[in-house]
Amino acid sequence: MVNYSDHRIHILVLPYPSQGHINPLFQFAKVLAGHSSVRCTLAVTRFVASSARPAATGSVHIAVFSDGCDDVGPDGVGGHRGPYFERLNAAGPGSVDQLLRSESELGRPVHGVVYDAFLPWAQGVARRHGAACAAFLTQTCAVDVLYTHLRAGRIPPPPVREELPPELDGLPSQLELTDLPTFMVDKNLPPGLLELLMNQFVGLDTVDHVLVNSFYDLEPQEADYLTSAWGAKTVGPTMPSVYLDNRLPNDASCGIHLHTPKTFETKAWLDAHPSLSVVYVSFGSIASLSSKQMTEVAEGLYNIDKPFLWVVRAKETSKLPATFADKAKGRGLIVPWCSQLEVLAHPSIGCFVTHCGWNSTLEAISSGVPIVAMPHWSDQPTNAKYVQDVWRVGVRVPPDSQGVMRREEIEVCVRQVMEGELREEFKIRALEWSKKAKKAMSKGGSSDINISDFLSKFGHHK
Ligand code: UDX
């Protein structure tokens, strides 16, 4: 046994192993580790550890556990769906149990486990070691409220076909079927996904804390409802303070990237463009667009005739129109991955064309960047609805009857946000939200108070 005399609270943070979940939990781990009373360990799967090599993580320690797919990761067994969850749920609990045991043996027992709500089994494992448990919800309060109503039968079971009840506690009255998470309305769902989403709520009634990556001012009635239903507290946006201060960091290691970011190339290209001139386009880490949709985005961007930075992941490249890369030279930069927080903080960015994954949406709001919403699936339509009609920081591209968002519509929406009459309003509102986001995480802000309150429950461990 090592001679270990750390009297801090030891918290283990356990994300579900996808980019959209690792990011907010890793950032939250950094926030916790920023408290002098806390030692924080982030547990990632062996596959994430070997492919992303999270080395320079500052004050956060890294530990590994097995999801039963150590060499191949989720993609090796068909992606984030049924067969992967079976392996994860079979191998994960024993492996995290072993991890907690070895931390104890090393003289640094874990006092609290913050687990991604996608991994509800973590609660039982933590309890066996006498650790307090917090479930961390990575989606908006609004989406969590919708699923809570679905679970309680106040919304009919999927596929929901009728209009929603006119009054649903904790939600605005104007929600329509097209605003619901796709898992509530789509009858052709990949197996297991709705169960995974609904599993997030298993054990929330017995867990010690429920934390949400949002901030109170952004969703006050939704947050209040979640507090009454689950005792949930908002603790976001879990972005590094350096971005919340709008200072560009010189720190490419701010994230754990499952793809390699083209940081220097991207920054040099952005530096060469004037303020608010660039259209930034990214559809996150999972969305797989149809070739038709990719063509519409490509031609729409070309026709807009503004500089654009487009993240096209390696797997998606073959869907670009054959001659597009040549045609777009001089006008756009296409990269397989970037350091998105750095891009959004760059003064040249004029708007963000996004699939409205919750991290991307919250990052844009917190960086004061207006949004053109092109939701793909899952919680994204709900986020897009709020972007357009509740937070009013952008517009949603309307789909045609086949669900494709056409080039003309993309062009109209980007122009509306970047040069139309409403341009100033979108920008001013986005900046106001970013100020509120920063305030929430600053000393005495709503999220800061909730985080301090969470930590105060641990007392002192000597
Ligand atoms: C998924 C879901 O789709 C999303 O709706 C849910 O809310 C969280 O999990 P994903 O589709 O990957 O995530 O989108 P998003 O939530 O936006 O997360 C993507 C993350 O990758 C963001 O934190 C973003 O900053 C980062 N990113 C993306 C990069 O760092 N570089 C890139 O080039 C693209």
Coordinates of C-alpha atoms and ligand atoms in Angstrom, one line a residue:
M1 CA 0.0 0.0 0.0
V2 CA 1.3 3.5 -0.9
N3 CA 1.7 6.0 1.8
Y4 CA -1.2 8.2 1.0
S5 CA -2.4 11.1 3.1
D6 CA -4.9 12.9 1.0
H7 CA -7.7 14.1 3.1
R8 CA -9.8 15.4 0.2
I9 CA -13.2 14.1 -0.9
H10 CA -12.5 11.6 -3.7
I11 CA -15.2 11.7 -6.4
L12 CA -15.2 9.2 -9.3
V13 CA -16.9 10.5 -12.5
L14 CA -18.2 7.9 -14.9
P15 CA -19.4 9.0 -18.4
Y16 CA -21.1 6.8 -21.0
P17 CA -18.4 6.3 -23.6
S18 CA -19.5 8.5 -26.4
Q19 CA -18.2 12.0 -27.3
G20 CA -21.4 13.8 -26.4
H21 CA -21.3 12.2 -22.9
I22 CA -17.6 12.2 -22.2
N23 CA -17.3 15.9 -22.9
P24 CA -19.8 17.3 -20.3
L25 CA -18.8 14.8 -17.6
F26 CA -15.1 15.4 -18.2
Q27 CA -15.7 19.2 -18.0
F28 CA -17.8 18.6 -14.8
A29 CA -14.9 16.6 -13.4
K30 CA -12.6 19.6 -14.0
V31 CA -15.0 21.9 -12.2
L32 CA -15.0 19.5 -9.2
A33 CA -11.3 19.1 -9.3
G34 CA -11.0 22.9 -9.2
H35 CA -12.2 22.8 -5.6
S36 CA -9.3 22.3 -3.2
S37 CA -11.3 19.9 -1.1
V38 CA -11.8 17.4 -4.0
R39 CA -9.7 14.8 -5.7
C40 CA -11.5 13.8 -8.9
T41 CA -11.0 10.7 -11.1
L42 CA -12.6 10.3 -14.5
A43 CA -13.2 6.6 -15.4
V44 CA -13.2 5.9 -19.1
T45 CA -13.4 2.7 -21.0
R46 CA -10.1 1.0 -22.1
F47 CA -11.1 1.7 -25.7
V48 CA -11.5 5.5 -25.0
A49 CA -8.3 5.5 -23.1
S50 CA -6.3 3.9 -25.9
S51 CA -7.9 5.8 -28.8
A52 CA -8.2 9.3 -27.2
R53 CA -5.1 9.0 -25.0
P54 CA -6.4 11.4 -22.4
A55 CA -3.0 12.5 -21.0
A56 CA -2.9 16.2 -20.2
T57 CA -6.0 16.4 -18.2
G58 CA -4.8 18.9 -15.7
S59 CA -6.1 18.2 -12.2
V60 CA -8.4 15.3 -13.2
H61 CA -7.0 11.8 -12.7
I62 CA -7.8 9.2 -15.3
A63 CA -8.8 5.6 -14.5
V64 CA -10.0 2.8 -16.9
F65 CA -12.7 0.2 -16.8
S66 CA -13.9 -2.4 -19.2
D67 CA -17.1 -2.2 -21.3
G68 CA -16.4 -5.7 -22.7
C69 CA -15.2 -4.1 -26.0
D70 CA -11.7 -3.1 -25.0
D71 CA -10.1 -3.5 -28.4
V72 CA -12.9 -2.4 -30.8
G73 CA -15.1 0.0 -28.9
P74 CA -18.8 0.5 -29.7
D75 CA -18.3 0.8 -33.4
G76 CA -16.7 -2.7 -33.5
V77 CA -20.1 -4.2 -32.4
G78 CA -22.4 -2.1 -34.5
G79 CA -22.3 1.3 -32.8
H80 CA -24.3 2.7 -29.8
R81 CA -27.2 0.2 -29.9
G82 CA -28.5 -3.1 -28.4
P83 CA -25.4 -5.4 -28.7
Y84 CA -23.1 -2.8 -27.4
F85 CA -25.3 -2.1 -24.3
E86 CA -25.5 -5.8 -23.6
R87 CA -21.7 -6.0 -23.4
L88 CA -21.4 -2.8 -21.4
N89 CA -24.0 -3.8 -18.9
A90 CA -22.5 -7.2 -18.5
A91 CA -18.8 -6.1 -18.1
G92 CA -19.2 -2.6 -16.7
P93 CA -20.5 -3.2 -13.2
G94 CA -17.8 -5.8 -12.3
S95 CA -15.1 -3.7 -13.7
V96 CA -16.1 -0.5 -12.0
D97 CA -16.5 -2.5 -8.8
Q98 CA -12.9 -3.6 -9.2
L99 CA -11.8 -0.1 -9.8
L100 CA -13.4 1.2 -6.6
R101 CA -11.8 -1.7 -4.7
S102 CA -8.4 -0.9 -6.0
E103 CA -8.7 2.8 -5.2
S104 CA -9.6 1.8 -1.7
E105 CA -6.6 -0.5 -1.5
L106 CA -4.4 2.3 -2.7
G107 CA -5.6 4.3 0.3
R108 CA -7.8 6.7 -1.5
P109 CA -11.3 5.3 -1.2
V110 CA -14.0 6.9 -3.4
H111 CA -16.6 8.9 -1.3
G112 CA -18.9 9.8 -4.2
V113 CA -19.7 8.5 -7.7
V114 CA -21.1 10.9 -10.3
Y115 CA -22.4 8.5 -13.0
D116 CA -23.9 9.3 -16.4
A117 CA -27.6 8.5 -16.1
F118 CA -27.1 6.2 -19.1
L119 CA -25.3 3.8 -16.7
P120 CA -27.9 3.3 -13.9
W121 CA -26.1 0.2 -12.6
A122 CA -23.4 2.4 -11.3
Q123 CA -25.6 3.3 -8.3
G124 CA -25.6 -0.3 -7.0
V125 CA -21.8 -0.5 -7.4
A126 CA -21.2 2.8 -5.6
R127 CA -23.5 1.7 -2.7
R128 CA -21.6 -1.5 -2.2
H129 CA -18.6 0.6 -1.5
G130 CA -20.4 3.0 0.8
A131 CA -20.1 5.9 -1.7
A132 CA -22.7 8.6 -2.2
C133 CA -24.2 8.6 -5.7
A134 CA -25.2 11.4 -8.1
A135 CA -26.8 10.7 -11.5
F136 CA -25.8 13.2 -14.2
L137 CA -28.3 13.9 -16.9
T138 CA -26.6 15.1 -20.1
Q139 CA -29.8 16.4 -21.9
T140 CA -31.8 19.5 -21.3
C141 CA -34.2 19.8 -18.4
A142 CA -37.0 20.1 -21.0
V143 CA -36.2 16.7 -22.6
D144 CA -35.9 15.2 -19.1
V145 CA -39.3 16.6 -18.2
L146 CA -40.8 15.1 -21.4
Y147 CA -39.4 11.7 -20.7
T148 CA -40.6 11.9 -17.1
H149 CA -44.1 12.6 -18.3
L150 CA -43.8 9.7 -20.8
R151 CA -42.7 7.4 -18.0
A152 CA -45.6 8.4 -15.8
G153 CA -48.1 7.9 -18.6
R154 CA -49.1 11.5 -19.0
I155 CA -47.9 11.3 -22.6
P156 CA -49.1 8.3 -24.5
P157 CA -46.5 5.6 -25.2
P158 CA -44.4 5.9 -28.4
P159 CA -45.0 6.3 -31.3
V160 CA -47.0 9.3 -30.1
R161 CA -49.4 10.1 -32.8
E162 CA -51.9 12.6 -31.2
E163 CA -51.3 16.1 -30.2
L164 CA -49.8 16.5 -26.7
P165 CA -52.1 17.3 -23.8
P166 CA -52.5 21.1 -23.8
E167 CA -51.0 21.6 -20.3
L168 CA -47.9 19.5 -19.3
D169 CA -46.3 20.7 -16.0
G170 CA -42.9 22.2 -16.5
L171 CA -43.2 22.7 -20.2
P172 CA -44.3 25.5 -22.5
S173 CA -47.7 25.0 -24.0
Q174 CA -46.7 25.4 -27.6
L175 CA -44.9 22.0 -28.1
E176 CA -46.0 20.0 -31.1
L177 CA -45.3 16.5 -32.2
T178 CA -42.4 17.6 -34.4
D179 CA -40.7 19.1 -31.4
L180 CA -40.6 15.9 -29.4
P181 CA -37.5 13.7 -29.1
T182 CA -37.6 11.4 -32.2
F183 CA -37.6 8.4 -29.9
M184 CA -41.1 9.4 -28.8
V185 CA -42.5 9.6 -32.3
D186 CA -40.5 7.4 -34.6
K187 CA -41.9 3.9 -35.1
N188 CA -38.8 2.6 -36.9
L189 CA -36.4 3.0 -34.0
P190 CA -33.2 0.9 -33.8
P191 CA -33.9 -1.7 -31.0
G192 CA -32.9 -0.8 -27.5
L193 CA -32.6 3.0 -27.9
L194 CA -35.8 4.1 -26.2
E195 CA -35.1 1.7 -23.4
L196 CA -31.6 3.2 -23.0
L197 CA -33.2 6.7 -22.8
M198 CA -35.8 5.6 -20.3
N199 CA -33.3 3.7 -18.2
Q200 CA -31.8 7.1 -17.3
F201 CA -34.7 7.5 -14.9
V202 CA -34.2 4.1 -13.2
G203 CA -33.0 4.7 -9.6
L204 CA -33.4 8.5 -9.7
D205 CA -35.8 8.2 -6.8
T206 CA -33.1 6.5 -4.6
V207 CA -30.0 8.3 -5.7
D208 CA -28.5 11.0 -3.4
H209 CA -28.3 13.7 -6.1
V210 CA -29.5 14.4 -9.6
L211 CA -27.5 16.8 -11.6
V212 CA -28.3 18.3 -15.0
N213 CA -26.0 20.0 -17.5
S214 CA -28.0 23.2 -18.0
F215 CA -28.4 26.4 -16.1
Y216 CA -31.4 27.7 -14.2
D217 CA -32.1 30.9 -16.2
L218 CA -32.2 29.0 -19.4
E219 CA -35.0 26.7 -18.4
P220 CA -36.5 27.9 -15.1
Q221 CA -39.9 26.2 -15.2
E222 CA -38.3 22.9 -16.6
A223 CA -35.6 23.0 -13.9
D224 CA -38.2 23.6 -11.2
Y225 CA -40.3 20.7 -12.4
L226 CA -37.2 18.4 -12.3
T227 CA -36.4 19.6 -8.8
S228 CA -39.9 18.7 -7.7
A229 CA -39.9 15.3 -9.5
W230 CA -36.4 14.1 -8.8
G231 CA -34.7 16.7 -6.6
A232 CA -32.6 17.6 -9.7
K233 CA -30.2 20.6 -9.7
T234 CA -28.7 22.4 -12.7
V235 CA -24.9 22.4 -12.6
G236 CA -24.0 23.7 -16.1
P237 CA -22.8 24.7 -18.5
T238 CA -19.9 22.4 -17.7
M239 CA -17.5 24.3 -20.0
P240 CA -13.9 25.2 -19.0
S241 CA -13.9 28.6 -17.3
V242 CA -11.3 29.7 -19.9
Y243 CA -14.1 29.6 -22.6
L244 CA -16.7 31.1 -20.4
D245 CA -14.3 34.0 -19.9
N246 CA -14.1 34.3 -23.7
R247 CA -10.3 34.1 -23.6
L248 CA -8.9 31.9 -26.3
P249 CA -6.8 29.3 -24.6
N250 CA -3.5 28.0 -25.9
D251 CA -4.5 24.6 -24.7
A252 CA -5.3 21.9 -27.3
S253 CA -5.7 19.4 -24.5
C254 CA -9.0 20.9 -23.2
G255 CA -11.0 18.0 -24.3
I256 CA -10.8 14.2 -24.7
H257 CA -11.2 13.9 -28.4
L258 CA -12.2 10.5 -30.0
H259 CA -11.1 12.0 -33.3
T260 CA -8.0 14.0 -33.9
P261 CA -8.7 17.7 -34.1
K262 CA -7.1 19.8 -36.9
T263 CA -6.4 22.5 -34.4
F264 CA -3.5 24.5 -36.0
E265 CA -4.9 24.4 -39.5
T266 CA -8.3 25.5 -38.4
K267 CA -7.1 28.3 -36.2
A268 CA -4.8 29.7 -38.9
W269 CA -7.7 29.6 -41.4
L270 CA -10.1 31.3 -38.9
D271 CA -7.5 34.0 -38.1
A272 CA -7.5 35.0 -41.7
H273 CA -11.2 35.9 -41.7
P274 CA -12.9 39.0 -40.4
S275 CA -15.1 39.2 -37.4
L276 CA -18.5 37.4 -37.6
S277 CA -17.9 36.3 -41.3
V278 CA -17.6 32.5 -41.0
V279 CA -20.4 29.9 -41.1
Y280 CA -19.4 27.0 -38.8
V281 CA -21.1 23.7 -39.7
S282 CA -21.0 20.5 -37.6
F283 CA -23.3 17.7 -36.9
G284 CA -21.6 16.3 -33.9
S285 CA -20.0 12.9 -33.3
I286 CA -22.8 10.4 -34.2
A287 CA -25.2 11.8 -36.8
S288 CA -25.0 10.0 -40.1
L289 CA -26.6 12.2 -42.8
S290 CA -28.0 10.7 -46.1
S291 CA -26.0 11.4 -49.2
K292 CA -28.9 13.5 -50.4
Q293 CA -28.8 15.6 -47.2
M294 CA -25.1 16.0 -47.5
T295 CA -25.5 17.3 -51.1
E296 CA -28.1 19.8 -49.9
V297 CA -25.8 21.1 -47.2
A298 CA -22.8 21.3 -49.6
E299 CA -24.7 23.1 -52.3
G300 CA -26.5 25.4 -49.8
L301 CA -23.1 26.4 -48.3
Y302 CA -21.6 27.0 -51.7
N303 CA -24.6 29.2 -52.8
I304 CA -24.4 31.3 -49.6
D305 CA -21.1 32.5 -50.8
K306 CA -19.6 33.1 -47.3
P307 CA -16.5 31.5 -45.9
F308 CA -17.5 28.2 -44.1
L309 CA -15.8 25.8 -41.8
W310 CA -17.4 22.3 -42.1
V311 CA -16.6 19.3 -39.9
V312 CA -17.1 16.2 -42.0
R313 CA -16.1 13.1 -40.0
A314 CA -13.9 10.6 -41.9
K315 CA -16.8 8.2 -42.2
E316 CA -19.1 10.8 -43.8
T317 CA -16.6 12.1 -46.4
S318 CA -17.7 9.6 -49.1
K319 CA -21.1 11.3 -49.1
L320 CA -19.8 14.6 -50.2
P321 CA -20.6 15.4 -53.9
A322 CA -17.7 14.2 -56.0
T323 CA -16.3 17.5 -57.1
F324 CA -17.2 19.5 -54.0
A325 CA -13.9 19.6 -52.3
D326 CA -12.3 21.2 -55.4
K327 CA -15.2 23.5 -56.1
A328 CA -15.2 24.8 -52.5
K329 CA -11.5 25.5 -52.3
G330 CA -10.9 29.1 -51.4
R331 CA -14.4 29.4 -50.0
G332 CA -14.5 26.8 -47.3
L333 CA -12.4 24.6 -45.1
I334 CA -13.5 21.0 -44.5
V335 CA -11.9 19.2 -41.6
P336 CA -12.5 15.8 -40.1
W337 CA -12.7 17.2 -36.5
C338 CA -11.9 20.4 -34.7
S339 CA -11.6 21.7 -31.2
Q340 CA -15.2 23.0 -31.2
L341 CA -14.9 25.1 -28.1
E342 CA -12.0 27.0 -29.6
V343 CA -13.8 27.4 -32.9
L344 CA -17.0 28.8 -31.2
A345 CA -14.9 31.2 -29.2
H346 CA -13.2 32.6 -32.3
P347 CA -14.3 36.1 -33.2
S348 CA -14.6 35.2 -36.9
I349 CA -17.6 32.8 -36.3
G350 CA -20.9 34.4 -37.4
C351 CA -23.2 31.5 -36.9
F352 CA -23.3 27.8 -36.2
V353 CA -25.2 25.4 -38.4
T354 CA -25.7 22.5 -36.0
H355 CA -27.7 19.3 -35.5
C356 CA -28.5 20.7 -32.1
G357 CA -26.9 18.0 -30.0
W358 CA -27.2 19.3 -26.5
N359 CA -23.5 19.9 -26.0
S360 CA -23.2 21.8 -29.3
T361 CA -26.3 23.9 -28.5
L362 CA -25.2 24.8 -25.0
E363 CA -21.6 25.5 -26.2
A364 CA -23.0 27.9 -28.8
I365 CA -25.3 29.6 -26.4
S366 CA -22.5 30.0 -23.8
S367 CA -20.2 31.4 -26.5
G368 CA -22.8 33.9 -27.8
V369 CA -23.0 32.3 -31.3
P370 CA -26.4 32.4 -33.1
I371 CA -27.7 29.1 -34.4
V372 CA -29.1 27.6 -37.6
A373 CA -30.8 24.4 -36.4
M374 CA -30.8 21.2 -38.5
P375 CA -31.9 18.6 -36.0
H376 CA -31.2 15.0 -36.9
W377 CA -32.7 12.7 -34.2
S378 CA -33.1 12.0 -30.5
D379 CA -33.4 15.1 -28.3
Q380 CA -32.3 17.5 -31.1
P381 CA -35.8 18.5 -32.4
T382 CA -36.7 19.7 -28.9
N383 CA -33.4 21.6 -28.6
A384 CA -34.1 23.2 -32.0
K385 CA -37.6 24.3 -30.9
Y386 CA -36.2 26.0 -27.9
V387 CA -33.4 27.6 -29.9
Q388 CA -35.9 29.2 -32.3
D389 CA -39.0 29.9 -30.1
V390 CA -37.9 30.0 -26.4
W391 CA -34.3 31.3 -26.4
R392 CA -34.7 32.9 -29.8
V393 CA -31.1 32.7 -30.7
G394 CA -31.6 31.3 -34.2
V395 CA -33.9 29.6 -36.7
R396 CA -34.7 26.0 -37.5
V397 CA -34.4 24.9 -41.2
P398 CA -37.8 23.5 -42.2
P399 CA -37.6 20.0 -43.8
D400 CA -39.5 19.0 -47.0
S401 CA -42.2 16.3 -47.1
Q402 CA -39.4 13.6 -47.2
G403 CA -37.6 15.1 -44.2
V404 CA -34.8 16.6 -46.2
M405 CA -33.6 20.1 -45.4
R406 CA -33.1 21.6 -48.9
R407 CA -30.3 23.9 -50.0
E408 CA -32.6 26.9 -50.6
E409 CA -34.0 26.7 -47.0
I410 CA -30.5 26.3 -45.6
E411 CA -29.4 29.4 -47.5
V412 CA -32.5 31.4 -46.4
C413 CA -31.9 30.5 -42.7
V414 CA -28.2 31.3 -42.7
R415 CA -28.9 34.7 -44.4
Q416 CA -31.6 35.4 -41.8
V417 CA -29.1 34.8 -39.0
M418 CA -26.1 36.5 -40.6
E419 CA -27.5 39.3 -42.6
G420 CA -31.2 39.7 -42.2
E421 CA -33.1 42.3 -40.2
L422 CA -33.0 40.0 -37.2
R423 CA -29.3 39.5 -37.3
E424 CA -28.5 42.1 -34.6
E425 CA -31.3 40.7 -32.4
F426 CA -30.0 37.1 -32.7
K427 CA -26.5 38.2 -31.9
I428 CA -27.5 40.4 -28.9
R429 CA -29.7 37.7 -27.5
A430 CA -27.0 35.1 -27.9
L431 CA -24.5 37.3 -26.1
E432 CA -27.0 37.9 -23.3
W433 CA -27.4 34.2 -22.9
S434 CA -23.7 33.7 -22.8
K435 CA -23.4 36.3 -20.0
K436 CA -26.1 34.4 -18.0
A437 CA -24.3 31.1 -18.6
K438 CA -21.1 32.6 -17.3
K439 CA -22.9 34.1 -14.3
A440 CA -24.4 30.7 -13.5
M441 CA -21.0 29.1 -13.2
S442 CA -19.3 32.1 -11.5
K443 CA -19.0 32.4 -7.7
G444 CA -22.5 32.7 -6.2
G445 CA -24.2 31.9 -9.5
S446 CA -27.1 29.3 -9.6
S447 CA -25.0 26.4 -10.9
D448 CA -22.0 27.3 -8.6
I449 CA -24.4 27.3 -5.6
N450 CA -25.8 23.9 -6.6
I451 CA -22.3 22.5 -7.0
S452 CA -21.1 23.8 -3.6
D453 CA -24.3 22.4 -2.1
F454 CA -23.6 19.0 -3.6
L455 CA -20.0 19.1 -2.3
S456 CA -21.0 20.3 1.1
K457 CA -23.0 17.0 1.6
F458 CA -19.8 15.1 1.8
G459 CA -18.5 16.8 4.9
H460 CA -14.8 16.1 5.8
H461 CA -13.0 12.8 5.2
K462 CA -10.0 12.4 7.4
Ligands
UDX1 C1 -25.1 13.0 -28.5 C2 -26.5 13.4 -29.0 O1 -26.7 13.3 -30.4 C3 -27.0 14.7 -28.4 O2 -28.2 15.1 -29.0 C4 -27.1 14.5 -26.9 O3 -27.6 15.6 -26.4 C5 -25.7 14.2 -26.4 O4 -25.1 13.0 -27.1 P1 -23.5 14.3 -30.4 O5 -24.5 13.9 -31.4 O6 -22.1 13.9 -30.6 O7 -24.0 13.8 -28.9 O8 -23.6 15.9 -30.3 P2 -23.3 17.0 -29.2 O9 -24.1 16.8 -28.0 O10 -23.3 18.3 -29.8 O11 -21.8 16.6 -28.8 C6 -20.7 16.7 -29.6 C7 -19.5 17.2 -28.8 O12 -18.3 17.0 -29.7 C8 -19.5 18.6 -28.4 O13 -19.1 18.8 -27.1 C9 -18.6 19.3 -29.4 O14 -17.9 20.4 -28.8 C10 -17.6 18.2 -29.7 N1 -17.0 18.4 -31.1 C11 -17.8 18.2 -32.2 C12 -15.7 18.7 -31.2 O15 -15.0 18.9 -30.2 N2 -15.2 18.8 -32.5 C13 -15.9 18.7 -33.6 O16 -15.4 18.8 -34.7 C14 -17.3 18.3 -33.4

